[in-house]
XYZ file of C-alpha atoms in Angstrom:
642
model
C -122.635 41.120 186.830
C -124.541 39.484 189.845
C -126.076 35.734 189.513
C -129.463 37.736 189.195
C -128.952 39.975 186.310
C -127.421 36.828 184.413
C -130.562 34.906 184.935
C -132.355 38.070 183.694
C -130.148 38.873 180.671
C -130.140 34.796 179.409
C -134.064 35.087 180.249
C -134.382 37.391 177.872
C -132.516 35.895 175.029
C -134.249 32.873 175.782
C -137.674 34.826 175.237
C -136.070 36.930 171.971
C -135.523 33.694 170.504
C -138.119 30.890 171.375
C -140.767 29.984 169.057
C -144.080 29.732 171.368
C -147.614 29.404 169.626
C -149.473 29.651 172.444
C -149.153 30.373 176.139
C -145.837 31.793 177.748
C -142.261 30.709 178.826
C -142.271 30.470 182.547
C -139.585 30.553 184.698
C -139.364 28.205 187.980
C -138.587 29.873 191.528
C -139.294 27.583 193.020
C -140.099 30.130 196.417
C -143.168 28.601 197.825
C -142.884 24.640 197.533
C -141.676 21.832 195.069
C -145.442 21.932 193.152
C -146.155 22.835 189.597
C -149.042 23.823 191.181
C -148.455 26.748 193.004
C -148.276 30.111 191.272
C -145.779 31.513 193.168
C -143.125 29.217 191.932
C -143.250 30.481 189.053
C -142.693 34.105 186.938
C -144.973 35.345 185.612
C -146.630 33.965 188.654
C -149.245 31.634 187.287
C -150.030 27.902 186.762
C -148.830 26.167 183.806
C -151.349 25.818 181.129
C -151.124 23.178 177.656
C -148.616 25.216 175.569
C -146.653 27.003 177.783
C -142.821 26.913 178.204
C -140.623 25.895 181.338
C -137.432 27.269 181.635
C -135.260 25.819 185.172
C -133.115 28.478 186.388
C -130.146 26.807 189.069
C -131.166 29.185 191.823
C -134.307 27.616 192.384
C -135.010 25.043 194.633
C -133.321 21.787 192.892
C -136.325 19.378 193.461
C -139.908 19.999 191.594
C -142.980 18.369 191.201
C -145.801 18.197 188.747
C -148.923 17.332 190.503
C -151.039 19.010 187.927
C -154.153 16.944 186.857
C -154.209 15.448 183.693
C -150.845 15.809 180.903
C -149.715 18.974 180.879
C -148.846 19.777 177.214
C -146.036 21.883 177.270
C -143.996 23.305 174.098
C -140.422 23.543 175.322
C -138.710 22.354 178.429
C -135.308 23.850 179.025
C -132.716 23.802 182.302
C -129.908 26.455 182.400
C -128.245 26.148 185.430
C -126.243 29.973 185.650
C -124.015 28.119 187.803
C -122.252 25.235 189.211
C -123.821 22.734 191.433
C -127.168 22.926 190.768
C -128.837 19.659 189.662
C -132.897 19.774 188.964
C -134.960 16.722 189.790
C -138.375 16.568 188.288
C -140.884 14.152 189.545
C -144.512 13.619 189.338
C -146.831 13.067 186.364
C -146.325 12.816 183.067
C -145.882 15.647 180.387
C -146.581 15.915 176.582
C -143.784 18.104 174.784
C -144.318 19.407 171.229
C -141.380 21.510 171.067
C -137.278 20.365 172.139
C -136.034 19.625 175.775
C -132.317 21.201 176.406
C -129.762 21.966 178.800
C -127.575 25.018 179.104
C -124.876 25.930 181.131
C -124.524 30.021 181.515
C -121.801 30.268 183.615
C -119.416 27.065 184.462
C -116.181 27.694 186.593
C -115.324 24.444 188.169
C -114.974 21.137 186.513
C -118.352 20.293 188.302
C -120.626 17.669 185.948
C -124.540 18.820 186.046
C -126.996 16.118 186.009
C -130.654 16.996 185.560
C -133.053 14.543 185.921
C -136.337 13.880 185.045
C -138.376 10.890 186.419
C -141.540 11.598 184.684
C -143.120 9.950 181.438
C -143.109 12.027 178.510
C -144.998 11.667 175.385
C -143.715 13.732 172.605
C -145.685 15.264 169.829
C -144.327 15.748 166.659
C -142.544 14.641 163.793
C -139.264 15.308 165.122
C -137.967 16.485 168.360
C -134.606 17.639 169.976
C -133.173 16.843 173.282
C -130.104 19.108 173.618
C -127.425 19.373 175.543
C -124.269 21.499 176.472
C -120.671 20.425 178.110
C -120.631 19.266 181.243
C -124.405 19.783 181.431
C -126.197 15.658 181.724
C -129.777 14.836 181.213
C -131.403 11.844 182.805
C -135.100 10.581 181.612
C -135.877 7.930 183.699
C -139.716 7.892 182.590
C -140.796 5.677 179.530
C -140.838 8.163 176.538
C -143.832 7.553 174.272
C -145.122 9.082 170.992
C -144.409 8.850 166.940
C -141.471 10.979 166.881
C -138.249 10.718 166.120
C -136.102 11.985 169.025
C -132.770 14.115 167.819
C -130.025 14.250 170.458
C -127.653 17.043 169.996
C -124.927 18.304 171.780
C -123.025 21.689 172.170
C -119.590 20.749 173.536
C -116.589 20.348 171.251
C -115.844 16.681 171.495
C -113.266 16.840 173.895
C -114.631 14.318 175.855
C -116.366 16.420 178.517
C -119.630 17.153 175.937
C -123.557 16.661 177.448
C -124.550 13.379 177.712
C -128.155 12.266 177.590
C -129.450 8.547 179.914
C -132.253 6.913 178.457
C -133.446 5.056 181.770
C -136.876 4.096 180.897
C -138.674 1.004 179.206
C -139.438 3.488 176.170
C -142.362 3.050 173.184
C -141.451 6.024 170.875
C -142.042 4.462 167.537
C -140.152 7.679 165.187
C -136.609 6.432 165.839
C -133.341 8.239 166.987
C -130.627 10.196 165.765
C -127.305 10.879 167.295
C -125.774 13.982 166.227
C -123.134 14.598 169.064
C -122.587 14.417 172.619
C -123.583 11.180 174.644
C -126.339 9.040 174.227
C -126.445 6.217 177.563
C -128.627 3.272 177.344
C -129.439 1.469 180.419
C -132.970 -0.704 179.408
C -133.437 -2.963 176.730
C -135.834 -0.660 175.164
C -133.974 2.979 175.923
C -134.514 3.669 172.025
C -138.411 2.419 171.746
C -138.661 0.180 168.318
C -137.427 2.624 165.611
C -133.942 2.419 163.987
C -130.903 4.656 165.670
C -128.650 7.023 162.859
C -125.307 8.043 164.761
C -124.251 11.113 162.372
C -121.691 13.592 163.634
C -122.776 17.092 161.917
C -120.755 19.011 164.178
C -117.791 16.990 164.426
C -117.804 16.727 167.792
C -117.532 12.666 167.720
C -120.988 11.552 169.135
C -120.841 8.642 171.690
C -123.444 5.681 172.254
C -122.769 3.877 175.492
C -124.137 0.903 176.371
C -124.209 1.281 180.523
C -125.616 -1.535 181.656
C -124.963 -5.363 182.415
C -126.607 -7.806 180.333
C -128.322 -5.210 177.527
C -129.869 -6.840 174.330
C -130.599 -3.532 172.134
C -132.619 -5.111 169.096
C -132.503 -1.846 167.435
C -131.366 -1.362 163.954
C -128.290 0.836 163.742
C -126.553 3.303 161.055
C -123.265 5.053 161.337
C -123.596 7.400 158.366
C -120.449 9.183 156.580
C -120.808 12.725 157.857
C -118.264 14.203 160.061
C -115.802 11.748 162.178
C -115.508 9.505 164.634
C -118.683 7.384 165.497
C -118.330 5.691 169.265
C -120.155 3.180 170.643
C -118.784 1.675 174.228
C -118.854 -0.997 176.679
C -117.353 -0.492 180.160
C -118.725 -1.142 182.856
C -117.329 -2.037 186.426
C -116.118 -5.381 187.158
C -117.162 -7.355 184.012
C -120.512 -7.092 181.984
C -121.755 -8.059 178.558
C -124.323 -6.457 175.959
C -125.515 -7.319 173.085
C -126.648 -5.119 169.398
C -129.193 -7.862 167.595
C -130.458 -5.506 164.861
C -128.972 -5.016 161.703
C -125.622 -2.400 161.901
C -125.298 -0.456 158.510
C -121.821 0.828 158.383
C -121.709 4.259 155.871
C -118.990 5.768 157.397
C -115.500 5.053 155.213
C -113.000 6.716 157.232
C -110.157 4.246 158.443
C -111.195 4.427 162.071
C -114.042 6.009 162.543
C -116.794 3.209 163.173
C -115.820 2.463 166.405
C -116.323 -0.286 169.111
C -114.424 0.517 172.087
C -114.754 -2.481 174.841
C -113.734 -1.983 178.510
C -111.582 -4.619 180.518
C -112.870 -7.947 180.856
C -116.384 -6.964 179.231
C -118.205 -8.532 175.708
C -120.173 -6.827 173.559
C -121.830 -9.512 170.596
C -122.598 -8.043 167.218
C -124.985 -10.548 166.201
C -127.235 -8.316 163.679
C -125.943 -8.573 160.176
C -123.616 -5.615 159.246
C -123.261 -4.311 155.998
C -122.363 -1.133 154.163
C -119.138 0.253 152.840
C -117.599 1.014 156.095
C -114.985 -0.277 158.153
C -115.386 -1.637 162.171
C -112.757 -0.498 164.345
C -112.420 -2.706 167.693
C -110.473 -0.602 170.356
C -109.794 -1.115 174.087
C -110.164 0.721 176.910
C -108.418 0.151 180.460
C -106.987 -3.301 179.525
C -108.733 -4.282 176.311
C -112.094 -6.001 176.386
C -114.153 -8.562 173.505
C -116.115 -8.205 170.171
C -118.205 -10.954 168.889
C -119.058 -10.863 165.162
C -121.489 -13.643 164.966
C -123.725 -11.996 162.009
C -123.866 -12.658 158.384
C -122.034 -9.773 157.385
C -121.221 -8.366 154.009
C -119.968 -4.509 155.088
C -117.196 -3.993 152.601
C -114.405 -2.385 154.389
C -112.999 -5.085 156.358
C -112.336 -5.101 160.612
C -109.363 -3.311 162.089
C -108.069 -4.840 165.316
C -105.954 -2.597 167.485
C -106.639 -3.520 170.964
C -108.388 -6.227 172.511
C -110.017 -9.946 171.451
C -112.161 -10.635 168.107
C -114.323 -13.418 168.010
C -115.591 -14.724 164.700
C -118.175 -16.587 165.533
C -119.390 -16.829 161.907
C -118.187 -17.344 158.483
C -118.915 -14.193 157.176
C -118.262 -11.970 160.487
C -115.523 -10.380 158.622
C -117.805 -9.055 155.521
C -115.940 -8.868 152.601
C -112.966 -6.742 153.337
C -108.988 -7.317 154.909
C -109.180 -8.242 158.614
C -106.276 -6.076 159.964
C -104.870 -6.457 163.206
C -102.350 -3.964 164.898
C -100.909 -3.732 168.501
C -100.754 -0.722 170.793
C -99.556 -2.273 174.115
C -102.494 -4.743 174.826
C -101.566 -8.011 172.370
C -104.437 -8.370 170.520
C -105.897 -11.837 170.143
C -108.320 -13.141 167.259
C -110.223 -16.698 168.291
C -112.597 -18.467 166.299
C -115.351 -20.120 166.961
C -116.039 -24.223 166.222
C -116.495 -25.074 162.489
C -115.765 -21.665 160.940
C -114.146 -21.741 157.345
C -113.143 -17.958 157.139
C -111.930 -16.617 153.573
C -111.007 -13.026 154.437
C -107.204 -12.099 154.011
C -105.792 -11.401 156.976
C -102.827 -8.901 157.978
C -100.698 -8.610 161.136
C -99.326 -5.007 160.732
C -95.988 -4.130 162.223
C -97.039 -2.349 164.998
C -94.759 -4.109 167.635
C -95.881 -6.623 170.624
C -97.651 -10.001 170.286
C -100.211 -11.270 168.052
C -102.435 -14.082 168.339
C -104.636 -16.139 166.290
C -106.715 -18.810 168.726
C -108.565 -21.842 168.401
C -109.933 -23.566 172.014
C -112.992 -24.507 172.206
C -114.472 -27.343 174.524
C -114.044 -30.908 173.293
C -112.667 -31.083 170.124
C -112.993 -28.463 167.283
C -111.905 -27.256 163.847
C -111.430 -24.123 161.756
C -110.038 -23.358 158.623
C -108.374 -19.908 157.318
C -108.528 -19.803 153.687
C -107.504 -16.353 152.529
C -103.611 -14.810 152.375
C -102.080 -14.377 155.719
C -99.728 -11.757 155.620
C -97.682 -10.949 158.503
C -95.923 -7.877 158.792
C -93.775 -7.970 162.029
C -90.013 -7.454 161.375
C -88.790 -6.044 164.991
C -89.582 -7.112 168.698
C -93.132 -8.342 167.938
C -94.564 -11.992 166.734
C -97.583 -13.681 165.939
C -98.540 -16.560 167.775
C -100.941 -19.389 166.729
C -102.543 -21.156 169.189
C -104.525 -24.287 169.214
C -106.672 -25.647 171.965
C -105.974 -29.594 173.006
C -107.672 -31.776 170.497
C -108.402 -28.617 168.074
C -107.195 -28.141 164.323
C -106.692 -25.063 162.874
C -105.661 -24.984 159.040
C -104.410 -22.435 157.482
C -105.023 -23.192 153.324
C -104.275 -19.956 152.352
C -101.089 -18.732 151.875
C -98.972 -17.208 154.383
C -96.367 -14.760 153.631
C -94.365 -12.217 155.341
C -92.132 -9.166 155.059
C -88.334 -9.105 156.064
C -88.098 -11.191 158.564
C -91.840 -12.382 160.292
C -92.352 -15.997 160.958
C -94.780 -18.209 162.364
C -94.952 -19.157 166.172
C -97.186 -22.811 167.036
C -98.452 -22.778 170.791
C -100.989 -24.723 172.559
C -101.341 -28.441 172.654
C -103.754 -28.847 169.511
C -102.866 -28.518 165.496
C -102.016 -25.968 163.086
C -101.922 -27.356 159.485
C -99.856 -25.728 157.295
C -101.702 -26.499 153.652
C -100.663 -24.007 150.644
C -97.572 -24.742 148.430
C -97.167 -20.980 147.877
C -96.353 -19.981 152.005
C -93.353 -18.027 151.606
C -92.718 -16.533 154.712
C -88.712 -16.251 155.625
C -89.084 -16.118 159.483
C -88.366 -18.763 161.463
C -90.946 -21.034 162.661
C -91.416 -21.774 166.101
C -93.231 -25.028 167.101
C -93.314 -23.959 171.174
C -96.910 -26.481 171.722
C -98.656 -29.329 170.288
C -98.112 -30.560 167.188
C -97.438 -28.402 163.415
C -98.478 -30.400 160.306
C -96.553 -29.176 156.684
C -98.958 -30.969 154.127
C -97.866 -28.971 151.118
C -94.775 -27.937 149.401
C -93.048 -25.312 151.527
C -89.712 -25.101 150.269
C -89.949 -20.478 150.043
C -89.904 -20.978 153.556
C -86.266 -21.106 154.501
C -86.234 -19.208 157.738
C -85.383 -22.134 160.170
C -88.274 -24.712 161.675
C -87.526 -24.995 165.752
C -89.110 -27.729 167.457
C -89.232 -26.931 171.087
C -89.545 -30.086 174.034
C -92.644 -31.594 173.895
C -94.034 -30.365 170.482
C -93.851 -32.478 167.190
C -93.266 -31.374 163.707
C -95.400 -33.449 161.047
C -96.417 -33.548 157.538
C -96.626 -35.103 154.194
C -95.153 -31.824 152.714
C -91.829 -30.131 152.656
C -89.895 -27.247 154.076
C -86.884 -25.072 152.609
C -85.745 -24.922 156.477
C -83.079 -26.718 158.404
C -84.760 -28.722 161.391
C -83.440 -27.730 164.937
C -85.282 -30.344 167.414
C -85.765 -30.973 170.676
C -88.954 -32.758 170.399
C -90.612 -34.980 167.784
C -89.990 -35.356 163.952
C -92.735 -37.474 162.751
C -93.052 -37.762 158.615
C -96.147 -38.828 156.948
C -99.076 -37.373 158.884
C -102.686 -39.219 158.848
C -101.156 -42.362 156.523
C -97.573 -43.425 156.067
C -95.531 -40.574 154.004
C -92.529 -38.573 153.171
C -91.603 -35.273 154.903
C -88.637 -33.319 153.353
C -86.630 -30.497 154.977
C -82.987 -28.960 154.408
C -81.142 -30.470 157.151
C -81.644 -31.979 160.678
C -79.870 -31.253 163.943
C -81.892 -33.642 166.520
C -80.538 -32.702 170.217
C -80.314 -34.610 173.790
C -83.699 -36.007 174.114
C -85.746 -35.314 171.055
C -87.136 -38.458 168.994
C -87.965 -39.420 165.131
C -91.302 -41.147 165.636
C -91.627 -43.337 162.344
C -94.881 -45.290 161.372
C -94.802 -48.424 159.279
C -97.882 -50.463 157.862
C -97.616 -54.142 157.394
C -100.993 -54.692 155.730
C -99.171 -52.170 152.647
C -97.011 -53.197 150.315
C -93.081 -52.508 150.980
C -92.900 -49.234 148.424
C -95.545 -47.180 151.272
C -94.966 -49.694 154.093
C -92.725 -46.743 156.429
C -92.447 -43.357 156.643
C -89.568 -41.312 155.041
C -87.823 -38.482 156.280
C -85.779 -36.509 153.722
C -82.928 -33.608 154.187
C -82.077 -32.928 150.660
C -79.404 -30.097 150.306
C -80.674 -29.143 146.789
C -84.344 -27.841 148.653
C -83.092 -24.622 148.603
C -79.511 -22.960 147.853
C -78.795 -23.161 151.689
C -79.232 -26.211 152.127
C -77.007 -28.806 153.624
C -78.332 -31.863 153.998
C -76.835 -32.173 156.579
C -78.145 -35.242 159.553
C -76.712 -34.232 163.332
C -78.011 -36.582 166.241
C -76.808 -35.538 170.089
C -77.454 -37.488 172.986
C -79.800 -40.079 173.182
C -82.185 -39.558 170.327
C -85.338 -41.549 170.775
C -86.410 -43.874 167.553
C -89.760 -44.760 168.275
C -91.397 -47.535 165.622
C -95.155 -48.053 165.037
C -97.239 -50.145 163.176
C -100.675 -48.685 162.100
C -102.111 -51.928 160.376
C -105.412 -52.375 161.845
C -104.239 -56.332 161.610
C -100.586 -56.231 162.480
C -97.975 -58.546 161.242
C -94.247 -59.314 161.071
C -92.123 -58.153 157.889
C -90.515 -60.530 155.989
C -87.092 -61.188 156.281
C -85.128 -59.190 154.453
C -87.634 -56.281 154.195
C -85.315 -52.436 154.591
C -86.718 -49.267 155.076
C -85.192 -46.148 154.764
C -85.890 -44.145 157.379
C -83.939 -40.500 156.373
C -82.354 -40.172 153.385
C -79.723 -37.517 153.596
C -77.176 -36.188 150.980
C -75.547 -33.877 153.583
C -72.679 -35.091 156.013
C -73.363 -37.553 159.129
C -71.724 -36.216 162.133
C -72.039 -39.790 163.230
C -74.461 -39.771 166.022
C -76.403 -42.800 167.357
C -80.450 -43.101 167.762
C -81.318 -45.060 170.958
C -84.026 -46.747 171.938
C -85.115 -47.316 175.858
C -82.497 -44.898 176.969
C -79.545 -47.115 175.102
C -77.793 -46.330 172.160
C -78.198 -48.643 168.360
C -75.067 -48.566 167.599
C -73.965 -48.683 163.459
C -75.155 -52.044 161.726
C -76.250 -53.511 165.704
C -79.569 -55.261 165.946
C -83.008 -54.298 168.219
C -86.190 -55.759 168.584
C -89.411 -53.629 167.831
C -92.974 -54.550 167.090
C -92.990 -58.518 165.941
C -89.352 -58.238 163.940
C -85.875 -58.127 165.110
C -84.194 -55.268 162.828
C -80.330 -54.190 161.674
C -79.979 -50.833 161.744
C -77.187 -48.994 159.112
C -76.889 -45.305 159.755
C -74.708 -44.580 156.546
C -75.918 -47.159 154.003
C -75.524 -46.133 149.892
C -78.297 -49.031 149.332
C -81.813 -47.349 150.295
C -84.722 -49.347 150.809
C -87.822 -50.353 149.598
C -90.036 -47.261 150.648
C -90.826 -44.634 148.379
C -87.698 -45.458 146.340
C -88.572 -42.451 143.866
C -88.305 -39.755 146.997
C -85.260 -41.351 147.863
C -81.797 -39.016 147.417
C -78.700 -40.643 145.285
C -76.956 -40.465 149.148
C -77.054 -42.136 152.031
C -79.503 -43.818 154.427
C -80.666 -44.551 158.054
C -81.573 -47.881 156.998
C -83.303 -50.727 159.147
C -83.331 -54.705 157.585
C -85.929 -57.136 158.963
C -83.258 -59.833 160.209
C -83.776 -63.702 161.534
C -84.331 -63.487 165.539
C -81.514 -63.748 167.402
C -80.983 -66.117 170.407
C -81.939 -64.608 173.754
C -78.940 -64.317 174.966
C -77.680 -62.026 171.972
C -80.050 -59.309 172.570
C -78.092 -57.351 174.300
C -80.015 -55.257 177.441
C -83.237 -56.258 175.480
C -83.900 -53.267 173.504
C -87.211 -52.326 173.064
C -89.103 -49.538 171.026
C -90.763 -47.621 173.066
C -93.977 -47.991 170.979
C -96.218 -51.121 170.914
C -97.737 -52.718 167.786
C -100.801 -51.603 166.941
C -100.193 -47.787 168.710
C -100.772 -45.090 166.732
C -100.373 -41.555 166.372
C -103.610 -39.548 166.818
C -104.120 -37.452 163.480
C -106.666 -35.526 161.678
C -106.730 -34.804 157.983
């Protein structure tokens, strides 16, 4: 069958079928000139009249123009391009539609995308009004669309990803809303979808698609993803990076696992910061690289936030709604970061999906956040989740954090991560890589090993069931003098035990205590190991320092393990077993296997032995031997933050 007879034969079911009140479907030619004006370019050859038809068949001439006077009124405008390659342009003035505008596509053979475009304004009539279109077959309207109707965009493809798509161009004032019922829907203007409310439904299951396709949108919009057929879509990628933003209020019906979702290109931002609600669940996924959702709404959408790709911000307490907050990983890392000030109560799982994991606090000067739901962290093979904290940040986690088989806890970044809930049972090992980790609570569940890496300081007024493997700081107590228990300690070649004392208290609080108590847990040693030169570092955090009085003793570990007989040092030289040092205003003995504990926190104190230091009488000069100093002055103090 020629190209001739197929535009005849799909002419004719085009007339069988359409509904037309008055006046007649004509068909451009387009043989004379690019006017609406002239007869001949159209069959039956006359000018269109106010309730006519215009059908666009693809051997015409691809550019037309409507210089009719006044708005033509016209019932249905439809483009079926017979074949490939043909894309109509229609300029000139505006048009009034009262019926549907589609596309068709009666014969496709190549992979060729058709774009039609019209850069008219259209008012439509109506209470409701299609725009349909077809695979592979595009519609542009770059004129402002005007008129009380609600605009229906439908699509004929079968979701494979290579359905109709529809732009919306224009500064538009239709007041009757939108629905989304397949295909693609592309926004490029602020006001693509006039002032009504958009529905994205999917009554065809062919998994409709909003895209947001330009740099810098606000869409103020309200939007509902309603709970017929599948997947709902909306998208951010652009080239390069961009950002966009949904203000209006997002009403999430749809309850399928995955099927509200916000896919964000590489290195773009989309910001959620209507308030979503609704029984659904939000599904963040990448594409090419993995891009970023802000929640910054008060949200109370039931069905929790599903992380698989990508970055999260919650920039709000409530961003999460109500529901689990559930991140996986399919080869991008995901990463979750709060905002400044956010006290989040959603329970939160890392699913054991493999890769990395992280939870982030940095913001500019100094900041704080608090997680208070469960923390449950599934990871058992190759993957981890990391916590990081920003320099001068403080993230606490107060709810409790527990794991299956074998997940643990990784600390990076030079901020802190407070550890707060007696009942964290998680058996992995902890990993302080950055910064500094604070245990304020009882933690003896968590048995899986506590690894202090160079540079990074373990602190607390709590206790863990772990044995202590350190290469950087120990420091017990954390924003006062205090007591930190663990299950053993195995200091290495240039870590340090950085122990506060307090002059202005009384002796029983007046120095921290650091505690490795074999009967923590049942694998417990007790165990104290120091290897290489082992830094003691002394402070006084009196805001009037003093001297101790003669005779004063601290204990400053109490073990009931074995001693492998190991020295501290101080200034790069070793204190040897019951030598003397100088540090702050006292000259101090120091007994590294005493039975006789001392004055601080006597009750916390095991029936075993002690690192003990005595407040002695000054030596003469010439007995100090290389002048040993600790490194800390009087008065220094830790920086800490309850």
């Amino acid at each position: 069958m020629n190209l001739r007879h197929r535009e005849s034969l799909w002419l004719c079911c085009f007339v069988a079928i359409a509904q037309v009140a008055n006046g007649v479907i004509l068909s451009w030619t387009g043989t004379s000139s690019e006017d609406w004006g002239t007869a001949e370019n159209w069959s039956p050859e006359r000018i269109p009249v106010d309730g006519d038809s215009l059908y666009f068949v693809s051997s015409a001439a691809a550019v037309t123009n409507n210089n009719l006077s006044g708005t033509l009124e016209v019932d249905d405008l439809f483009f079926a391009n017979a074949t490939d390659g043909y894309d109509f342009t229609v300029n000139g003035n505006g048009i009034r539609v009262t019926g549907s505008i589609g596309t068709e596509v009666v014969t496709d053979t190549s992979t060729d995308t058709i774009t039609d475009t019209l850069n008219t304004d259209i008012e439509f009539v109506g209470s409701s009004i299609e725009i349909n279109t077809s695979t592979g077959h595009n519609l542009v309207l770059n004129g402002q669309l005007s008129g009380g109707t609600q605009l229906v965009y439908n699509d004929g493809g079968n979701g494979a990803g290579d359905d109709g798509e529809v732009t919306l161009a224009g500064a538009n004032s239709y007041t009757g809303g939108s629905r989304l019922n397949g295909g693609t829907l592309r926004l490029l203007h602020n006001a693509a979808l006039g002032t009504g409310a958009l529905s994205i439904e999917d009554r065809s299951n062919t998994n409709p698609l909003l895209v947001l396709g330009a740099d810098g949108l606000l869409i103020g919009n309200d939007l509902t993803l309603t709970n017929q057929g599948s997947n709902k879509r909306i998208l951010l990628d652009l080239a390069g990076s961009g950002t966009a933003e949904l203000s209006g209020a997002i009403v999430l019906n749809e309850t399928g696992s995955t099927n509200n979702r916000f896919i964000v290109g590489e290195d773009d931002v989309l910001t959620l910061s209507g308030d979503i609600s609704g029984p659904g669940r939000l599904s963040l996924f990448q594409d090419a690289g993995g891009g970023t959702l802000v929640l910054s709404g008060n949200n109370s959408h039931g069905g929790g936030v599903l992380v698989r790709e990508g970055s999260l911000v919650i920039a709000s307490d409530n961003a999460l709604g109500t529901g689990l907050l559930t991140i996986e990983d399919r080869g991008v890392n995901p990463v979750i970061l709060l905002t400044d000030g956010r006290m989040v109560a959603n329970e939160i799982i890392f699913s054991n999906r493999g890769g990395n994991k992280t939870l982030e606090l940095d913001v500019a000067g100094a900041g704080a956040a608090e997680l208070s739901g469960r923390i449950t962290i599934q990871e058992r093979t190759s993957g981890r989740v990391d916590f990081r904290v920003g320099n001068n940040d403080q993230l606490v986690l107060s709810g409790q954090v527990t794991s299956t088989r074998n997940a643990g806890v990784t600390k990076l970044g030079n901020g802190r991560l407070v550890l707060s809930n007696a009942s964290n049972d998680y058996t992995g090992i902890t990993d302080v890589r950055d910064g500094v980790l604070a245990i304020n609570a009882d933690n003896s569940a968590v048995t899986g090993g506590v690894q202090v890496r160079a540079g990074a300081e373990l602190t607390g007024s709590g206790r863990t069931g772990s044995a202590l493997s350190v290469a950087g700081t120990v420091a017990p107590g954390d924003a006062s003098v205090g007591v930190f228990r663990a299950a053993s300690a195995d200091f290495s070649d240039g870590s340090s035990v950085r122990i506060e004392l307090d002059s202005s208290a009384g002796v029983a609080a007046g120095a921290d205590l650091l505690v490795l108590d074999q009967g923590i847990q049942t694998s417990a040693t007790g165990d104290l190991n120091l290897t290489g030169l082992v830094q003691l570092e002394l402070s006084d955090i009196s805001s009037t320092p003093m001297p101790f009085a003669i005779g004063t003793t601290f204990t400053l570990i109490s073990y009931d393990g074995a001693w492998n007989g190991g020295l501290l040092s101080s200034g790069g030289a070793e204190l040897q077993d019951g030598g003397t040092f100088v540090a702050l205003s006292n000259t101090w003995r120091i007994d590294y296997a005493s039975s006789v504990g001392g004055a601080n926190f006597v009750g916390e104190q095991l029936n075993g032995s002690s690192v003990l230091i005595t407040a002695v009488p000054e030596p003469a000069s010439s007995v100090l031997v290389g002048g040993l100093i600790v490194a800390l002055a009087c008065g220094a103090r830790r920086r800490r933050v309850v």
